[in-house]
Structures are given as structure tokens and as C-alpha cells.
Amino acid sequence: MLHLILAALLLAQSSKDVASSPLREANDATPEDWISKVLNYMESNPETLQELMTEDYAVLEGDIMLLNDRNAVEYVWPSKEIPFTISPELESRTQVFLSAMAMVSEHTCVSFHKRTSETNYLAFVTSKGCASFVGFIGGEQPVYVGQQCMVGNIVHEILHALGFHHEHTRSDRDKYITVLHHNIMEGKERNFGKKNGETFGLEYNAASIMHYGGQFFSDNGLPTIVSKEEVMNMGQRKKMTDSDVQRVRLLYKCGTL
């Protein structure tokens, strides 16, 4: 299994069975080459690790946690003031979480505060990768955070929790990007499917913080997504774009800027 290979490489930092590596290259590649490539993939694509490295949960598109009872999901949080907790194992990274929440709050009406006794809240918990449920599920709602997850990755997961899917799954995406199915890891093709959903009339944005990177779930180190227009920062995790901000403002009825 792919996630077991990745886990073994991460933990052991070595491998003798390079032929089964998820990043296939020339047959004469050394074990060190394989390790370097896999570790580089893991460092560059932390939002895929939850799916690749765990059997404990049902995961889609790398970082979207799935519920057995889909009827339990409400799309939008009932309050724009969202409580949160940070697990003790992650307390040393508190500033990272505060920075991520501040990025979401800066130009929207959604805010975050430490939980006191609220029933519904986000709980940042440790995990192998970065992952979240999409939309409000009620009660303690985990946001999974691995050691590779930086501020932008956490913003990405918070936006999932607020109700947003990946940009590359928009139903109109084929006008803007090409999915290269022959480069996708076997069994992960479903992560590149399209969804019908609310776009608020905003243009497709390959530079959205919610867009896949060009090599997500790559089987061979080659692109799985290419843009039909020149985009220098597809799948960037540095900042929320104007359209990312507008989506939050429209979904949570923040009004005009």
C-alpha cells in the first residue's frame, strides 16, 4: 500500500525495495534517490499525506475528511465567531495557528477565539498530514495538523472547515486547467473529479490557496495539473487571494469591503 511505503520511508529514512516506490523513475535509481524524492514530495505536498499515510479515516482529495452520515453536515457555521482549541502536543506552534486564523479574519467577518465552554468549536490536533472536514459538523470539529503543515496549509484547512472545497474540483475547471491522468498515482484518480457547487460567480483561480499544486498525487514527479494560462503560483500556500477572501465574505454574508 502506498501510504505504508511513505510511512516506512518517513520513519526509517531508508528502503531496500525501491521498485515499489510511489515515485517511479529509472531502474538504476539508488535507494538514496528514492528516499530523497519521496521526502521531497512529502515536504512539498503535506495536504496529501493524511490520505496516503493513514487507514484510520476515510479521506478524499488528500485532506478532506469524510463522515459516514452525510446528513449530519451543515454547510456554514452557525456563528461567525468560531471558538478553537489547540492540543497540548501542538502548543509550541501556537503562533502558527494564530497567524493562520488571522489571515482568514483580516479581511472577512469571521473571527476566532479560544474556547471556553462552547459546544461547537475547531480543535487543532496532531496528525500525519494536514486535513479537515468540509463545512460545519457540530461539536468538537478536528483540524488535523502534521509537522509539515505551515501557516498556508493551515489556512487551507480552516477554509475547508468553513465550507469550501478545492478550487480544482469546480465544474468549469476544464476551461482553465488540464488534468494529466497518466501522471496520477494509481487509485488516486478520484481526487481529481469535478463537483457541482456554489462559485458565487467568481472567476476560476489557479492561484487560490484552495487549489491543488501542480504535482499533487504525482506518481512520477511530473505534473498532474497544468494551467491553460500562465500561472506562476498555482496551488500557492502563501496568502489568501482576493477571490478567496470574497468567497468567505459572500458565504458568511460579511457585506462589501
C-alpha positions as a printed NumPy array, in Angstrom:
array([[  0.   ,   0.   ,   0.   ],
       [  1.244,   3.464,  -0.948],
       [  0.676,   5.047,   2.442],
       [  2.622,   2.25 ,   4.138],
       [  5.567,   2.854,   1.82 ],
       [  5.506,   6.557,   2.603],
       [  5.203,   5.915,   6.321],
       [  8.117,   3.494,   6.254],
       [ 10.267,   5.978,   4.383],
       [  9.368,   8.762,   6.761],
       [ 10.063,   6.751,   9.894],
       [ 13.007,   4.627,   8.814],
       [ 14.624,   7.061,   6.364],
       [ 15.698,   4.047,   4.297],
       [ 14.34 ,   1.428,   1.942],
       [ 15.638,  -1.609,   0.119],
       [ 12.574,  -2.178,  -2.073],
       [ 12.881,   0.833,  -4.35 ],
       [ 10.89 ,  -0.849,  -7.14 ],
       [  7.654,  -0.309,  -5.217],
       [  8.238,   3.393,  -4.629],
       [  5.295,   5.679,  -5.478],
       [  7.658,   7.897,  -7.462],
       [  8.78 ,   5.612, -10.292],
       [ 11.861,   6.653, -12.265],
       [ 14.715,   4.825, -13.957],
       [ 15.508,   1.336, -12.751],
       [ 19.06 ,   2.295, -11.765],
       [ 17.953,   4.877,  -9.169],
       [ 19.654,   4.372,  -5.814],
       [ 17.759,   3.912,  -2.53 ],
       [ 19.001,   7.353,  -1.503],
       [ 17.444,   8.8  ,  -4.675],
       [ 14.089,   7.236,  -3.853],
       [ 14.192,   8.438,  -0.274],
       [ 15.084,  11.959,  -1.374],
       [ 12.272,  12.065,  -3.919],
       [  9.641,  10.73 ,  -1.521],
       [ 10.71 ,  13.01 ,   1.307],
       [ 10.692,  15.971,  -1.077],
       [  7.174,  15.022,  -2.158],
       [  6.049,  14.802,   1.461],
       [  7.583,  18.164,   2.297],
       [  6.068,  19.846,  -0.761],
       [  2.6  ,  18.277,  -0.589],
       [  1.635,  17.868,   3.088],
       [ -2.08 ,  18.085,   2.273],
       [ -1.91 ,  14.682,   0.558],
       [ -0.279,  12.847,   3.456],
       [ -3.39 ,  12.176,   5.533],
       [ -4.826,  10.072,   2.729],
       [ -1.534,   8.435,   1.792],
       [ -0.401,   7.535,   5.29 ],
       [ -3.441,   6.516,   7.311],
       [ -6.027,   3.765,   7.417],
       [ -7.891,   5.201,  10.381],
       [-10.186,   7.57 ,   8.489],
       [-11.973,   7.895,   5.166],
       [-10.156,  10.673,   3.303],
       [-10.777,  12.249,  -0.101],
       [ -8.526,  14.552,  -2.147],
       [ -5.709,  14.145,   0.35 ],
       [ -7.046,  16.342,   3.141],
       [-10.862,  16.161,   3.141],
       [-12.169,  14.032,   5.989],
       [-15.38 ,  12.139,   5.235],
       [-18.285,  11.46 ,   7.553],
       [-20.333,   8.265,   7.438],
       [-23.527,  10.259,   7.997],
       [-23.548,  12.971,   5.367],
       [-26.891,  14.245,   6.711],
       [-25.047,  15.433,   9.811],
       [-23.212,  18.135,   7.886],
       [-24.329,  21.755,   7.86 ],
       [-22.533,  23.814,   5.251],
       [-21.992,  27.071,   7.158],
       [-21.041,  27.576,  10.789],
       [-23.931,  28.981,  12.827],
       [-21.736,  31.774,  14.198],
       [-19.122,  33.967,  12.571],
       [-17.223,  33.929,  15.883],
       [-15.618,  30.498,  15.988],
       [-14.049,  29.042,  19.145],
       [-10.903,  26.923,  18.905],
       [ -8.621,  24.743,  20.987],
       [ -5.043,  23.642,  20.378],
       [ -3.957,  20.207,  21.598],
       [ -1.104,  20.166,  24.142],
       [  1.191,  18.446,  21.618],
       [  0.871,  21.481,  19.346],
       [  1.109,  24.281,  21.902],
       [  4.671,  25.098,  20.84 ],
       [  3.231,  26.041,  17.425],
       [  0.511,  28.309,  18.808],
       [  1.795,  31.33 ,  16.885],
       [  1.476,  29.401,  13.615],
       [ -2.209,  28.752,  14.308],
       [ -2.837,  32.334,  15.389],
       [ -1.196,  33.58 ,  12.194],
       [ -3.36 ,  31.263,  10.084],
       [ -6.573,  32.363,  11.788],
       [ -5.53 ,  35.998,  11.5  ],
       [ -5.09 ,  35.578,   7.753],
       [ -8.679,  34.337,   7.467],
       [-10.058,  37.064,   9.737],
       [ -8.112,  40.018,   8.361],
       [-10.471,  40.884,   5.514],
       [-13.576,  38.906,   6.483],
       [-16.167,  38.984,   9.244],
       [-15.166,  35.53 ,  10.51 ],
       [-13.192,  35.629,  13.747],
       [-11.674,  33.086,  16.113],
       [-11.285,  32.982,  19.887],
       [-10.146,  30.488,  22.492],
       [-12.925,  28.147,  23.527],
       [-14.385,  28.49 ,  26.985],
       [-17.496,  26.306,  27.236],
       [-18.864,  26.444,  23.678],
       [-20.299,  23.219,  22.268],
       [-19.164,  23.78 ,  18.696],
       [-15.503,  24.559,  18.087],
       [-12.447,  23.827,  15.962],
       [ -9.85 ,  21.609,  17.605],
       [ -6.345,  21.675,  16.149],
       [ -4.933,  18.19 ,  16.718],
       [ -1.724,  16.435,  15.739],
       [ -1.693,  14.053,  12.794],
       [  0.449,  12.747,   9.915],
       [ -0.698,  15.371,   7.408],
       [ -2.975,  18.38 ,   7.033],
       [ -6.695,  17.596,   6.836],
       [-10.164,  18.826,   7.758],
       [-13.847,  18.19 ,   7.297],
       [-15.668,  20.432,   4.841],
       [-18.229,  22.669,   6.484],
       [-19.737,  22.685,   9.954],
       [-20.28 ,  19.231,  11.535],
       [-21.027,  20.251,  15.129],
       [-19.324,  19.551,  18.447],
       [-15.554,  19.233,  18.556],
       [-14.507,  19.561,  14.929],
       [-10.904,  18.461,  14.407],
       [ -8.441,  20.13 ,  12.088],
       [ -5.569,  17.693,  11.605],
       [ -2.062,  19.147,  11.574],
       [  1.168,  17.323,  10.756],
       [  4.672,  18.643,  11.302],
       [  4.975,  19.676,   7.631],
       [  1.847,  21.866,   7.814],
       [  2.773,  25.539,   7.726],
       [  0.619,  28.671,   8.05 ],
       [ -0.722,  28.498,   4.492],
       [ -1.574,  24.81 ,   4.787],
       [ -3.493,  25.508,   7.994],
       [ -5.362,  28.389,   6.335],
       [ -6.307,  25.917,   3.592],
       [ -7.713,  23.507,   6.174],
       [ -9.573,  26.25 ,   8.051],
       [-11.242,  27.257,   4.782],
       [-12.287,  23.64 ,   4.283],
       [-13.802,  23.737,   7.77 ],
       [-15.66 ,  26.938,   6.876],
       [-17.277,  25.116,   3.96 ],
       [-15.009,  25.399,   0.922],
       [-13.939,  22.621,  -1.454],
       [-10.837,  22.534,  -3.614],
       [-10.773,  25.001,  -6.484],
       [ -9.595,  22.364,  -8.97 ],
       [-12.839,  20.412,  -8.492],
       [-15.037,  23.225,  -9.854],
       [-17.328,  22.002, -12.629],
       [-15.911,  24.599, -15.042],
       [-12.272,  23.748, -14.358],
       [-11.589,  22.207, -17.797],
       [-11.674,  25.682, -19.328],
       [ -8.677,  26.646, -17.223],
       [ -6.615,  23.569, -16.383],
       [ -5.752,  20.183, -17.828],
       [ -5.598,  17.153, -15.537],
       [ -2.869,  14.75 , -16.662],
       [ -4.378,  11.448, -15.574],
       [ -1.399,   9.356, -16.751],
       [  0.789,  11.002, -14.092],
       [ -1.601,  10.408, -11.163],
       [ -0.844,   7.746,  -8.553],
       [ -2.849,   4.589,  -9.137],
       [ -6.053,   4.635,  -7.116],
       [ -5.959,   8.413,  -6.559],
       [ -7.717,   9.447,  -9.765],
       [-10.951,  10.152,  -7.877],
       [ -9.214,  13.082,  -6.172],
       [ -9.347,  14.958,  -9.454],
       [-13.101,  14.655, -10.022],
       [-15.402,  17.619, -10.566],
       [-18.159,  18.824,  -8.216],
       [-21.207,  20.947,  -8.745],
       [-21.138,  23.732,  -6.196],
       [-21.568,  27.412,  -5.488],
       [-18.973,  29.598,  -7.209],
       [-20.656,  32.941,  -6.382],
       [-19.951,  33.981,  -9.957],
       [-16.264,  34.412,  -9.162],
       [-13.709,  33.509, -11.805],
       [-11.708,  30.311, -11.578],
       [ -8.405,  30.983,  -9.82 ],
       [ -5.5  ,  28.556, -10.151],
       [ -3.559,  30.717,  -7.672],
       [ -6.222,  30.241,  -4.994],
       [ -4.979,  28.934,  -1.66 ],
       [ -7.642,  26.24 ,  -2.17 ],
       [ -6.179,  24.981,  -5.475],
       [ -4.076,  21.827,  -5.802],
       [ -0.41 ,  22.229,  -6.558],
       [  0.824,  21.05 ,  -9.926],
       [  2.317,  17.778,  -8.634],
       [ -0.278,  16.681,  -6.073],
       [ -0.548,  12.858,  -6.146],
       [  2.092,  12.623,  -8.868],
       [  3.251,   9.068,  -9.495],
       [  6.422,  10.019, -11.321],
       [  7.403,  13.548, -10.306],
       [  5.703,  15.031, -13.367],
       [  2.724,  17.421, -13.244],
       [ -0.771,  16.132, -12.558],
       [ -2.298,  19.549, -13.332],
       [ -1.213,  22.198, -15.812],
       [ -2.817,  25.569, -16.335],
       [ -4.035,  26.595, -19.785],
       [ -2.907,  30.124, -18.979],
       [  0.399,  31.186, -17.5  ],
       [  0.192,  30.905, -13.712],
       [  3.388,  31.321, -11.742],
       [  1.976,  30.309,  -8.373],
       [ -0.612,  27.59 ,  -8.926],
       [ -1.523,  26.   ,  -5.621],
       [  0.44 ,  28.564,  -3.58 ],
       [  0.111,  28.484,   0.194],
       [  1.465,  31.959,   0.972],
       [ -1.702,  34.05 ,   1.126],
       [ -5.427,  34.191,   0.518],
       [ -6.135,  35.706,  -2.878],
       [ -8.787,  38.367,  -3.402],
       [-11.178,  35.698,  -4.669],
       [-10.507,  33.531,  -1.586],
       [-11.444,  36.494,   0.595],
       [-14.524,  37.229,  -1.49 ],
       [-15.754,  33.634,  -1.184],
       [-15.585,  33.795,   2.594],
       [-17.278,  37.178,   2.656],
       [-20.08 ,  36.004,   0.376],
       [-20.683,  32.683,   2.126],
       [-20.74 ,  34.299,   5.574],
       [-22.609,  37.399,   4.417],
       [-19.95 ,  39.837,   5.514],
       [-21.09 ,  42.627,   3.233],
       [-18.947,  44.631,   0.861],
       [-15.418,  45.779,   1.649]])
